Amino acid sequence: MSAAIAAFALAATSCTTEAPDPPVSHSCSDPAEKKLVQQLLKASEYRTTIFNTDSNVSEKMMDDLRRWKPGGTEYTTQVCSYSPKIRRASGGNTLRVEFYWTSRSNPSKWGRTSGSYYNFNGITGESDETLAKLRVQCSLKGELDGLSKQTLLGARGSNTAYEGPEVNQKARDQQILFTYLMTRKITEALGCENNPLKADPIVKAYTTPEEAAQAGS
């Protein structure tokens, strides 16, 4: 495990998994991410709900890419969600990530402005305390080669269980790290030939998107 990932690790205790048939996707059950999930949820025990296995995600994402059109609907696919084993009486409880395709030449707007910006070997992202976003080039072979060169794989990681100060740099860094690690697993499931997220991330925040972009040049 790299120093960047280890910095967020704490001793894992116990968690339970709610999984359908077929078995749990490895994308939602890796011990390295479990430690990070515990910190993000502020809970030593949590539940995992599986929406799609890796093979399901790959099939759905490839089908979405086949029907993708510039300016058209952005279909999203969820893999799993995490929630504290003891749920709060009020407020949010869920940590999750979803994936979609967006135009490479004219990507959809990020949405709300986030507090920190990042550059992971040329891949830019942004994060606040509850939402992180990444866009990744994913080169696919065969019939999807042309479409994959027109699009970016988008990822949105959200954490409605967060309770803390509005400006919390550690929480932002944890949120982008979680999103990066989960996205890396999806690029592996999709078989992205360029292997865009093979390196362990060095999490360094910037105050503007221009600073983050320049850091990768």
JSON list of C-alpha atoms in Angstrom, two decimals:
[
{"chain": "A", "resi": 1, "resn": "MET", "atom": "CA", "xyz": [0.00, 0.00, 0.00]},
{"chain": "A", "resi": 2, "resn": "SER", "atom": "CA", "xyz": [1.36, 3.45, -0.89]},
{"chain": "A", "resi": 3, "resn": "ALA", "atom": "CA", "xyz": [2.05, 6.14, 1.68]},
{"chain": "A", "resi": 4, "resn": "ALA", "atom": "CA", "xyz": [-0.79, 8.22, 0.25]},
{"chain": "A", "resi": 5, "resn": "ILE", "atom": "CA", "xyz": [-3.31, 5.45, 0.89]},
{"chain": "A", "resi": 6, "resn": "ALA", "atom": "CA", "xyz": [-1.75, 4.36, 4.16]},
{"chain": "A", "resi": 7, "resn": "ALA", "atom": "CA", "xyz": [-2.08, 7.88, 5.52]},
{"chain": "A", "resi": 8, "resn": "PHE", "atom": "CA", "xyz": [-5.82, 7.43, 5.68]},
{"chain": "A", "resi": 9, "resn": "ALA", "atom": "CA", "xyz": [-5.82, 3.86, 6.99]},
{"chain": "A", "resi": 10, "resn": "LEU", "atom": "CA", "xyz": [-6.95, 2.83, 10.43]},
{"chain": "A", "resi": 11, "resn": "ALA", "atom": "CA", "xyz": [-7.37, -0.60, 11.93]},
{"chain": "A", "resi": 12, "resn": "ALA", "atom": "CA", "xyz": [-10.41, -2.34, 10.47]},
{"chain": "A", "resi": 13, "resn": "THR", "atom": "CA", "xyz": [-12.92, -3.74, 12.91]},
{"chain": "A", "resi": 14, "resn": "SER", "atom": "CA", "xyz": [-15.99, -5.44, 11.59]},
{"chain": "A", "resi": 15, "resn": "CYS", "atom": "CA", "xyz": [-18.56, -4.88, 8.88]},
{"chain": "A", "resi": 16, "resn": "THR", "atom": "CA", "xyz": [-21.44, -6.76, 7.38]},
{"chain": "A", "resi": 17, "resn": "THR", "atom": "CA", "xyz": [-22.40, -7.18, 3.75]},
{"chain": "A", "resi": 18, "resn": "GLU", "atom": "CA", "xyz": [-25.83, -7.36, 2.20]},
{"chain": "A", "resi": 19, "resn": "ALA", "atom": "CA", "xyz": [-25.37, -8.95, -1.20]},
{"chain": "A", "resi": 20, "resn": "PRO", "atom": "CA", "xyz": [-27.66, -10.39, -3.86]},
{"chain": "A", "resi": 21, "resn": "ASP", "atom": "CA", "xyz": [-27.01, -13.41, -6.00]},
{"chain": "A", "resi": 22, "resn": "PRO", "atom": "CA", "xyz": [-24.50, -13.42, -7.84]},
{"chain": "A", "resi": 23, "resn": "PRO", "atom": "CA", "xyz": [-21.71, -12.93, -5.26]},
{"chain": "A", "resi": 24, "resn": "VAL", "atom": "CA", "xyz": [-20.32, -9.62, -4.06]},
{"chain": "A", "resi": 25, "resn": "SER", "atom": "CA", "xyz": [-18.27, -7.62, -6.55]},
{"chain": "A", "resi": 26, "resn": "HIS", "atom": "CA", "xyz": [-14.64, -7.28, -5.54]},
{"chain": "A", "resi": 27, "resn": "SER", "atom": "CA", "xyz": [-14.97, -3.56, -6.25]},
{"chain": "A", "resi": 28, "resn": "CYS", "atom": "CA", "xyz": [-16.97, -3.20, -3.04]},
{"chain": "A", "resi": 29, "resn": "SER", "atom": "CA", "xyz": [-15.13, -5.61, -0.77]},
{"chain": "A", "resi": 30, "resn": "ASP", "atom": "CA", "xyz": [-11.44, -4.73, -0.88]},
{"chain": "A", "resi": 31, "resn": "PRO", "atom": "CA", "xyz": [-9.94, -4.44, 2.64]},
{"chain": "A", "resi": 32, "resn": "ALA", "atom": "CA", "xyz": [-7.91, -1.35, 1.71]},
{"chain": "A", "resi": 33, "resn": "GLU", "atom": "CA", "xyz": [-11.08, 0.59, 0.93]},
{"chain": "A", "resi": 34, "resn": "LYS", "atom": "CA", "xyz": [-12.82, -0.71, 4.04]},
{"chain": "A", "resi": 35, "resn": "LYS", "atom": "CA", "xyz": [-10.47, 1.29, 6.23]},
{"chain": "A", "resi": 36, "resn": "LEU", "atom": "CA", "xyz": [-11.13, 4.44, 4.25]},
{"chain": "A", "resi": 37, "resn": "VAL", "atom": "CA", "xyz": [-14.89, 3.81, 4.29]},
{"chain": "A", "resi": 38, "resn": "GLN", "atom": "CA", "xyz": [-14.80, 3.61, 8.08]},
{"chain": "A", "resi": 39, "resn": "GLN", "atom": "CA", "xyz": [-13.23, 7.05, 8.25]},
{"chain": "A", "resi": 40, "resn": "LEU", "atom": "CA", "xyz": [-15.62, 8.61, 5.76]},
{"chain": "A", "resi": 41, "resn": "LEU", "atom": "CA", "xyz": [-18.67, 7.22, 7.55]},
{"chain": "A", "resi": 42, "resn": "LYS", "atom": "CA", "xyz": [-17.21, 7.85, 11.03]},
{"chain": "A", "resi": 43, "resn": "ALA", "atom": "CA", "xyz": [-18.36, 4.32, 11.87]},
{"chain": "A", "resi": 44, "resn": "SER", "atom": "CA", "xyz": [-16.33, 1.24, 12.76]},
{"chain": "A", "resi": 45, "resn": "GLU", "atom": "CA", "xyz": [-19.16, -1.05, 11.63]},
{"chain": "A", "resi": 46, "resn": "TYR", "atom": "CA", "xyz": [-21.03, -0.54, 8.38]},
{"chain": "A", "resi": 47, "resn": "ARG", "atom": "CA", "xyz": [-23.19, -2.31, 5.82]},
{"chain": "A", "resi": 48, "resn": "THR", "atom": "CA", "xyz": [-22.47, -2.73, 2.12]},
{"chain": "A", "resi": 49, "resn": "THR", "atom": "CA", "xyz": [-25.36, -2.87, -0.33]},
{"chain": "A", "resi": 50, "resn": "ILE", "atom": "CA", "xyz": [-24.46, -4.23, -3.78]},
{"chain": "A", "resi": 51, "resn": "PHE", "atom": "CA", "xyz": [-26.34, -2.86, -6.78]},
{"chain": "A", "resi": 52, "resn": "ASN", "atom": "CA", "xyz": [-24.18, -4.38, -9.55]},
{"chain": "A", "resi": 53, "resn": "THR", "atom": "CA", "xyz": [-21.29, -6.82, -9.68]},
{"chain": "A", "resi": 54, "resn": "ASP", "atom": "CA", "xyz": [-18.24, -5.98, -11.78]},
{"chain": "A", "resi": 55, "resn": "SER", "atom": "CA", "xyz": [-19.58, -7.98, -14.73]},
{"chain": "A", "resi": 56, "resn": "ASN", "atom": "CA", "xyz": [-22.95, -6.21, -14.44]},
{"chain": "A", "resi": 57, "resn": "VAL", "atom": "CA", "xyz": [-21.25, -2.82, -14.36]},
{"chain": "A", "resi": 58, "resn": "SER", "atom": "CA", "xyz": [-19.12, -3.65, -17.39]},
{"chain": "A", "resi": 59, "resn": "GLU", "atom": "CA", "xyz": [-22.13, -4.87, -19.36]},
{"chain": "A", "resi": 60, "resn": "LYS", "atom": "CA", "xyz": [-24.28, -1.87, -18.45]},
{"chain": "A", "resi": 61, "resn": "MET", "atom": "CA", "xyz": [-21.55, 0.69, -19.07]},
{"chain": "A", "resi": 62, "resn": "MET", "atom": "CA", "xyz": [-20.74, -0.78, -22.47]},
{"chain": "A", "resi": 63, "resn": "ASP", "atom": "CA", "xyz": [-24.42, -0.79, -23.40]},
{"chain": "A", "resi": 64, "resn": "ASP", "atom": "CA", "xyz": [-24.65, 2.85, -22.29]},
{"chain": "A", "resi": 65, "resn": "LEU", "atom": "CA", "xyz": [-21.64, 3.71, -24.44]},
{"chain": "A", "resi": 66, "resn": "ARG", "atom": "CA", "xyz": [-23.23, 2.06, -27.49]},
{"chain": "A", "resi": 67, "resn": "ARG", "atom": "CA", "xyz": [-26.29, 4.28, -27.14]},
{"chain": "A", "resi": 68, "resn": "TRP", "atom": "CA", "xyz": [-24.34, 7.38, -26.14]},
{"chain": "A", "resi": 69, "resn": "LYS", "atom": "CA", "xyz": [-24.79, 10.47, -28.33]},
{"chain": "A", "resi": 70, "resn": "PRO", "atom": "CA", "xyz": [-23.23, 13.93, -27.94]},
{"chain": "A", "resi": 71, "resn": "GLY", "atom": "CA", "xyz": [-25.63, 16.09, -25.97]},
{"chain": "A", "resi": 72, "resn": "GLY", "atom": "CA", "xyz": [-27.82, 13.12, -25.15]},
{"chain": "A", "resi": 73, "resn": "THR", "atom": "CA", "xyz": [-28.84, 11.56, -21.86]},
{"chain": "A", "resi": 74, "resn": "GLU", "atom": "CA", "xyz": [-26.04, 10.61, -19.46]},
{"chain": "A", "resi": 75, "resn": "TYR", "atom": "CA", "xyz": [-27.02, 7.26, -18.02]},
{"chain": "A", "resi": 76, "resn": "THR", "atom": "CA", "xyz": [-25.52, 6.47, -14.62]},
{"chain": "A", "resi": 77, "resn": "THR", "atom": "CA", "xyz": [-24.57, 3.11, -13.11]},
{"chain": "A", "resi": 78, "resn": "GLN", "atom": "CA", "xyz": [-24.13, 2.50, -9.40]},
{"chain": "A", "resi": 79, "resn": "VAL", "atom": "CA", "xyz": [-21.96, -0.27, -7.99]},
{"chain": "A", "resi": 80, "resn": "CYS", "atom": "CA", "xyz": [-22.68, -0.27, -4.27]},
{"chain": "A", "resi": 81, "resn": "SER", "atom": "CA", "xyz": [-23.31, 1.91, -1.23]},
{"chain": "A", "resi": 82, "resn": "TYR", "atom": "CA", "xyz": [-22.04, 1.92, 2.33]},
{"chain": "A", "resi": 83, "resn": "SER", "atom": "CA", "xyz": [-23.93, 3.01, 5.44]},
{"chain": "A", "resi": 84, "resn": "PRO", "atom": "CA", "xyz": [-23.27, 2.86, 9.19]},
{"chain": "A", "resi": 85, "resn": "LYS", "atom": "CA", "xyz": [-24.54, -0.33, 10.79]},
{"chain": "A", "resi": 86, "resn": "ILE", "atom": "CA", "xyz": [-26.33, 1.82, 13.35]},
{"chain": "A", "resi": 87, "resn": "ARG", "atom": "CA", "xyz": [-28.20, 4.32, 11.24]},
{"chain": "A", "resi": 88, "resn": "ARG", "atom": "CA", "xyz": [-28.79, 7.88, 12.39]},
{"chain": "A", "resi": 89, "resn": "ALA", "atom": "CA", "xyz": [-32.28, 8.95, 13.33]},
{"chain": "A", "resi": 90, "resn": "SER", "atom": "CA", "xyz": [-32.05, 11.92, 10.95]},
{"chain": "A", "resi": 91, "resn": "GLY", "atom": "CA", "xyz": [-29.82, 13.15, 8.17]},
{"chain": "A", "resi": 92, "resn": "GLY", "atom": "CA", "xyz": [-27.96, 11.19, 5.51]},
{"chain": "A", "resi": 93, "resn": "ASN", "atom": "CA", "xyz": [-26.29, 7.84, 5.98]},
{"chain": "A", "resi": 94, "resn": "THR", "atom": "CA", "xyz": [-24.82, 6.81, 2.65]},
{"chain": "A", "resi": 95, "resn": "LEU", "atom": "CA", "xyz": [-21.45, 6.72, 0.91]},
{"chain": "A", "resi": 96, "resn": "ARG", "atom": "CA", "xyz": [-21.65, 5.75, -2.77]},
{"chain": "A", "resi": 97, "resn": "VAL", "atom": "CA", "xyz": [-20.15, 6.23, -6.22]},
{"chain": "A", "resi": 98, "resn": "GLU", "atom": "CA", "xyz": [-21.75, 6.24, -9.68]},
{"chain": "A", "resi": 99, "resn": "PHE", "atom": "CA", "xyz": [-20.36, 6.18, -13.22]},
{"chain": "A", "resi": 100, "resn": "TYR", "atom": "CA", "xyz": [-21.39, 7.59, -16.59]},
{"chain": "A", "resi": 101, "resn": "TRP", "atom": "CA", "xyz": [-20.05, 8.64, -20.01]},
{"chain": "A", "resi": 102, "resn": "THR", "atom": "CA", "xyz": [-19.68, 12.27, -21.06]},
{"chain": "A", "resi": 103, "resn": "SER", "atom": "CA", "xyz": [-18.38, 13.97, -24.20]},
{"chain": "A", "resi": 104, "resn": "ARG", "atom": "CA", "xyz": [-14.61, 14.35, -24.37]},
{"chain": "A", "resi": 105, "resn": "SER", "atom": "CA", "xyz": [-14.78, 17.49, -26.52]},
{"chain": "A", "resi": 106, "resn": "ASN", "atom": "CA", "xyz": [-17.64, 19.12, -24.60]},
{"chain": "A", "resi": 107, "resn": "PRO", "atom": "CA", "xyz": [-18.05, 17.44, -21.21]},
{"chain": "A", "resi": 108, "resn": "SER", "atom": "CA", "xyz": [-21.07, 18.20, -19.07]},
{"chain": "A", "resi": 109, "resn": "LYS", "atom": "CA", "xyz": [-20.61, 20.81, -16.36]},
{"chain": "A", "resi": 110, "resn": "TRP", "atom": "CA", "xyz": [-19.44, 19.56, -13.00]},
{"chain": "A", "resi": 111, "resn": "GLY", "atom": "CA", "xyz": [-22.42, 21.04, -11.20]},
{"chain": "A", "resi": 112, "resn": "ARG", "atom": "CA", "xyz": [-21.86, 22.85, -7.92]},
{"chain": "A", "resi": 113, "resn": "THR", "atom": "CA", "xyz": [-18.48, 24.43, -7.34]},
{"chain": "A", "resi": 114, "resn": "SER", "atom": "CA", "xyz": [-16.29, 22.34, -5.06]},
{"chain": "A", "resi": 115, "resn": "GLY", "atom": "CA", "xyz": [-13.67, 23.53, -2.64]},
{"chain": "A", "resi": 116, "resn": "SER", "atom": "CA", "xyz": [-10.50, 21.71, -3.77]},
{"chain": "A", "resi": 117, "resn": "TYR", "atom": "CA", "xyz": [-9.03, 20.58, -7.07]},
{"chain": "A", "resi": 118, "resn": "TYR", "atom": "CA", "xyz": [-6.66, 17.72, -7.87]},
{"chain": "A", "resi": 119, "resn": "ASN", "atom": "CA", "xyz": [-4.42, 16.35, -10.61]},
{"chain": "A", "resi": 120, "resn": "PHE", "atom": "CA", "xyz": [-3.53, 12.66, -10.72]},
{"chain": "A", "resi": 121, "resn": "ASN", "atom": "CA", "xyz": [-0.98, 12.22, -13.51]},
{"chain": "A", "resi": 122, "resn": "GLY", "atom": "CA", "xyz": [-3.00, 14.44, -15.82]},
{"chain": "A", "resi": 123, "resn": "ILE", "atom": "CA", "xyz": [-6.43, 13.31, -14.61]},
{"chain": "A", "resi": 124, "resn": "THR", "atom": "CA", "xyz": [-8.19, 16.21, -12.93]},
{"chain": "A", "resi": 125, "resn": "GLY", "atom": "CA", "xyz": [-10.86, 16.08, -10.27]},
{"chain": "A", "resi": 126, "resn": "GLU", "atom": "CA", "xyz": [-12.50, 18.12, -7.59]},
{"chain": "A", "resi": 127, "resn": "SER", "atom": "CA", "xyz": [-13.94, 17.52, -4.16]},
{"chain": "A", "resi": 128, "resn": "ASP", "atom": "CA", "xyz": [-15.72, 19.12, -1.27]},
{"chain": "A", "resi": 129, "resn": "GLU", "atom": "CA", "xyz": [-16.59, 17.41, 2.00]},
{"chain": "A", "resi": 130, "resn": "THR", "atom": "CA", "xyz": [-19.50, 15.40, 0.55]},
{"chain": "A", "resi": 131, "resn": "LEU", "atom": "CA", "xyz": [-18.98, 15.13, -3.22]},
{"chain": "A", "resi": 132, "resn": "ALA", "atom": "CA", "xyz": [-15.99, 14.25, -5.40]},
{"chain": "A", "resi": 133, "resn": "LYS", "atom": "CA", "xyz": [-15.76, 14.04, -9.19]},
{"chain": "A", "resi": 134, "resn": "LEU", "atom": "CA", "xyz": [-13.28, 12.59, -11.66]},
{"chain": "A", "resi": 135, "resn": "ARG", "atom": "CA", "xyz": [-13.15, 12.19, -15.43]},
{"chain": "A", "resi": 136, "resn": "VAL", "atom": "CA", "xyz": [-10.93, 9.58, -17.03]},
{"chain": "A", "resi": 137, "resn": "GLN", "atom": "CA", "xyz": [-9.99, 8.59, -20.57]},
{"chain": "A", "resi": 138, "resn": "CYS", "atom": "CA", "xyz": [-10.86, 4.92, -21.04]},
{"chain": "A", "resi": 139, "resn": "SER", "atom": "CA", "xyz": [-9.71, 3.36, -24.33]},
{"chain": "A", "resi": 140, "resn": "LEU", "atom": "CA", "xyz": [-11.72, 0.31, -25.34]},
{"chain": "A", "resi": 141, "resn": "LYS", "atom": "CA", "xyz": [-11.02, -2.10, -28.16]},
{"chain": "A", "resi": 142, "resn": "GLY", "atom": "CA", "xyz": [-13.14, -3.48, -30.98]},
{"chain": "A", "resi": 143, "resn": "GLU", "atom": "CA", "xyz": [-16.50, -1.96, -31.82]},
{"chain": "A", "resi": 144, "resn": "LEU", "atom": "CA", "xyz": [-16.28, 0.51, -28.93]},
{"chain": "A", "resi": 145, "resn": "ASP", "atom": "CA", "xyz": [-12.88, 1.93, -29.88]},
{"chain": "A", "resi": 146, "resn": "GLY", "atom": "CA", "xyz": [-14.28, 4.95, -31.74]},
{"chain": "A", "resi": 147, "resn": "LEU", "atom": "CA", "xyz": [-16.91, 5.78, -29.12]},
{"chain": "A", "resi": 148, "resn": "SER", "atom": "CA", "xyz": [-14.44, 5.49, -26.26]},
{"chain": "A", "resi": 149, "resn": "LYS", "atom": "CA", "xyz": [-12.21, 8.06, -27.97]},
{"chain": "A", "resi": 150, "resn": "GLN", "atom": "CA", "xyz": [-15.14, 10.51, -28.08]},
{"chain": "A", "resi": 151, "resn": "THR", "atom": "CA", "xyz": [-16.02, 10.15, -24.42]},
{"chain": "A", "resi": 152, "resn": "LEU", "atom": "CA", "xyz": [-14.70, 10.32, -20.87]},
{"chain": "A", "resi": 153, "resn": "LEU", "atom": "CA", "xyz": [-15.62, 7.98, -18.06]},
{"chain": "A", "resi": 154, "resn": "GLY", "atom": "CA", "xyz": [-17.12, 10.14, -15.33]},
{"chain": "A", "resi": 155, "resn": "ALA", "atom": "CA", "xyz": [-17.31, 9.25, -11.63]},
{"chain": "A", "resi": 156, "resn": "ARG", "atom": "CA", "xyz": [-19.22, 10.93, -8.81]},
{"chain": "A", "resi": 157, "resn": "GLY", "atom": "CA", "xyz": [-18.57, 9.89, -5.24]},
{"chain": "A", "resi": 158, "resn": "SER", "atom": "CA", "xyz": [-20.99, 11.24, -2.61]},
{"chain": "A", "resi": 159, "resn": "ASN", "atom": "CA", "xyz": [-21.15, 11.00, 1.17]},
{"chain": "A", "resi": 160, "resn": "THR", "atom": "CA", "xyz": [-24.43, 12.09, 2.77]},
{"chain": "A", "resi": 161, "resn": "ALA", "atom": "CA", "xyz": [-23.24, 10.69, 6.11]},
{"chain": "A", "resi": 162, "resn": "TYR", "atom": "CA", "xyz": [-20.69, 13.47, 6.53]},
{"chain": "A", "resi": 163, "resn": "GLU", "atom": "CA", "xyz": [-21.15, 15.64, 9.59]},
{"chain": "A", "resi": 164, "resn": "GLY", "atom": "CA", "xyz": [-18.43, 18.17, 10.21]},
{"chain": "A", "resi": 165, "resn": "PRO", "atom": "CA", "xyz": [-17.13, 21.64, 9.40]},
{"chain": "A", "resi": 166, "resn": "GLU", "atom": "CA", "xyz": [-17.90, 23.19, 6.03]},
{"chain": "A", "resi": 167, "resn": "VAL", "atom": "CA", "xyz": [-14.20, 23.51, 5.27]},
{"chain": "A", "resi": 168, "resn": "ASN", "atom": "CA", "xyz": [-12.42, 20.26, 6.10]},
{"chain": "A", "resi": 169, "resn": "GLN", "atom": "CA", "xyz": [-9.44, 19.54, 3.87]},
{"chain": "A", "resi": 170, "resn": "LYS", "atom": "CA", "xyz": [-8.90, 16.03, 5.22]},
{"chain": "A", "resi": 171, "resn": "ALA", "atom": "CA", "xyz": [-12.51, 15.10, 4.40]},
{"chain": "A", "resi": 172, "resn": "ARG", "atom": "CA", "xyz": [-12.11, 16.48, 0.87]},
{"chain": "A", "resi": 173, "resn": "ASP", "atom": "CA", "xyz": [-8.90, 14.50, 0.36]},
{"chain": "A", "resi": 174, "resn": "GLN", "atom": "CA", "xyz": [-10.52, 11.32, 1.68]},
{"chain": "A", "resi": 175, "resn": "GLN", "atom": "CA", "xyz": [-13.53, 11.80, -0.58]},
{"chain": "A", "resi": 176, "resn": "ILE", "atom": "CA", "xyz": [-11.42, 12.20, -3.74]},
{"chain": "A", "resi": 177, "resn": "LEU", "atom": "CA", "xyz": [-9.21, 9.27, -2.73]},
{"chain": "A", "resi": 178, "resn": "PHE", "atom": "CA", "xyz": [-12.25, 7.01, -2.27]},
{"chain": "A", "resi": 179, "resn": "THR", "atom": "CA", "xyz": [-13.61, 8.07, -5.67]},
{"chain": "A", "resi": 180, "resn": "TYR", "atom": "CA", "xyz": [-10.24, 7.49, -7.35]},
{"chain": "A", "resi": 181, "resn": "LEU", "atom": "CA", "xyz": [-9.79, 4.01, -5.89]},
{"chain": "A", "resi": 182, "resn": "MET", "atom": "CA", "xyz": [-13.32, 2.93, -6.80]},
{"chain": "A", "resi": 183, "resn": "THR", "atom": "CA", "xyz": [-12.94, 4.36, -10.30]},
{"chain": "A", "resi": 184, "resn": "ARG", "atom": "CA", "xyz": [-9.69, 2.45, -10.77]},
{"chain": "A", "resi": 185, "resn": "LYS", "atom": "CA", "xyz": [-11.54, -0.79, -10.11]},
{"chain": "A", "resi": 186, "resn": "ILE", "atom": "CA", "xyz": [-14.19, 0.10, -12.68]},
{"chain": "A", "resi": 187, "resn": "THR", "atom": "CA", "xyz": [-11.56, 0.89, -15.33]},
{"chain": "A", "resi": 188, "resn": "GLU", "atom": "CA", "xyz": [-10.17, -2.59, -14.64]},
{"chain": "A", "resi": 189, "resn": "ALA", "atom": "CA", "xyz": [-13.63, -4.15, -14.92]},
{"chain": "A", "resi": 190, "resn": "LEU", "atom": "CA", "xyz": [-14.22, -2.32, -18.21]},
{"chain": "A", "resi": 191, "resn": "GLY", "atom": "CA", "xyz": [-10.81, -3.34, -19.53]},
{"chain": "A", "resi": 192, "resn": "CYS", "atom": "CA", "xyz": [-9.59, 0.17, -20.34]},
{"chain": "A", "resi": 193, "resn": "GLU", "atom": "CA", "xyz": [-6.55, -0.58, -22.49]},
{"chain": "A", "resi": 194, "resn": "ASN", "atom": "CA", "xyz": [-4.71, 2.60, -21.51]},
{"chain": "A", "resi": 195, "resn": "ASN", "atom": "CA", "xyz": [-4.89, 1.60, -17.81]},
{"chain": "A", "resi": 196, "resn": "PRO", "atom": "CA", "xyz": [-5.45, 5.24, -16.80]},
{"chain": "A", "resi": 197, "resn": "LEU", "atom": "CA", "xyz": [-5.42, 4.84, -13.01]},
{"chain": "A", "resi": 198, "resn": "LYS", "atom": "CA", "xyz": [-2.68, 2.25, -12.56]},
{"chain": "A", "resi": 199, "resn": "ALA", "atom": "CA", "xyz": [-0.59, 4.45, -10.25]},
{"chain": "A", "resi": 200, "resn": "ASP", "atom": "CA", "xyz": [-1.41, 4.86, -6.57]},
{"chain": "A", "resi": 201, "resn": "PRO", "atom": "CA", "xyz": [-2.65, 8.44, -6.15]},
{"chain": "A", "resi": 202, "resn": "ILE", "atom": "CA", "xyz": [-0.65, 11.20, -4.51]},
{"chain": "A", "resi": 203, "resn": "VAL", "atom": "CA", "xyz": [-3.38, 13.35, -3.00]},
{"chain": "A", "resi": 204, "resn": "LYS", "atom": "CA", "xyz": [-2.46, 17.04, -3.24]},
{"chain": "A", "resi": 205, "resn": "ALA", "atom": "CA", "xyz": [-5.13, 19.73, -3.23]},
{"chain": "A", "resi": 206, "resn": "TYR", "atom": "CA", "xyz": [-5.13, 23.00, -5.17]},
{"chain": "A", "resi": 207, "resn": "THR", "atom": "CA", "xyz": [-7.37, 26.03, -4.70]},
{"chain": "A", "resi": 208, "resn": "THR", "atom": "CA", "xyz": [-8.30, 26.54, -8.37]},
{"chain": "A", "resi": 209, "resn": "PRO", "atom": "CA", "xyz": [-8.84, 24.23, -11.35]},
{"chain": "A", "resi": 210, "resn": "GLU", "atom": "CA", "xyz": [-6.20, 26.19, -13.25]},
{"chain": "A", "resi": 211, "resn": "GLU", "atom": "CA", "xyz": [-3.59, 25.39, -10.58]},
{"chain": "A", "resi": 212, "resn": "ALA", "atom": "CA", "xyz": [-4.51, 21.73, -10.68]},
{"chain": "A", "resi": 213, "resn": "ALA", "atom": "CA", "xyz": [-4.33, 21.60, -14.49]},
{"chain": "A", "resi": 214, "resn": "GLN", "atom": "CA", "xyz": [-0.97, 23.35, -14.51]},
{"chain": "A", "resi": 215, "resn": "ALA", "atom": "CA", "xyz": [0.40, 20.85, -11.97]},
{"chain": "A", "resi": 216, "resn": "GLY", "atom": "CA", "xyz": [-0.02, 18.10, -14.54]},
{"chain": "A", "resi": 217, "resn": "SER", "atom": "CA", "xyz": [1.64, 19.94, -17.43]}
]
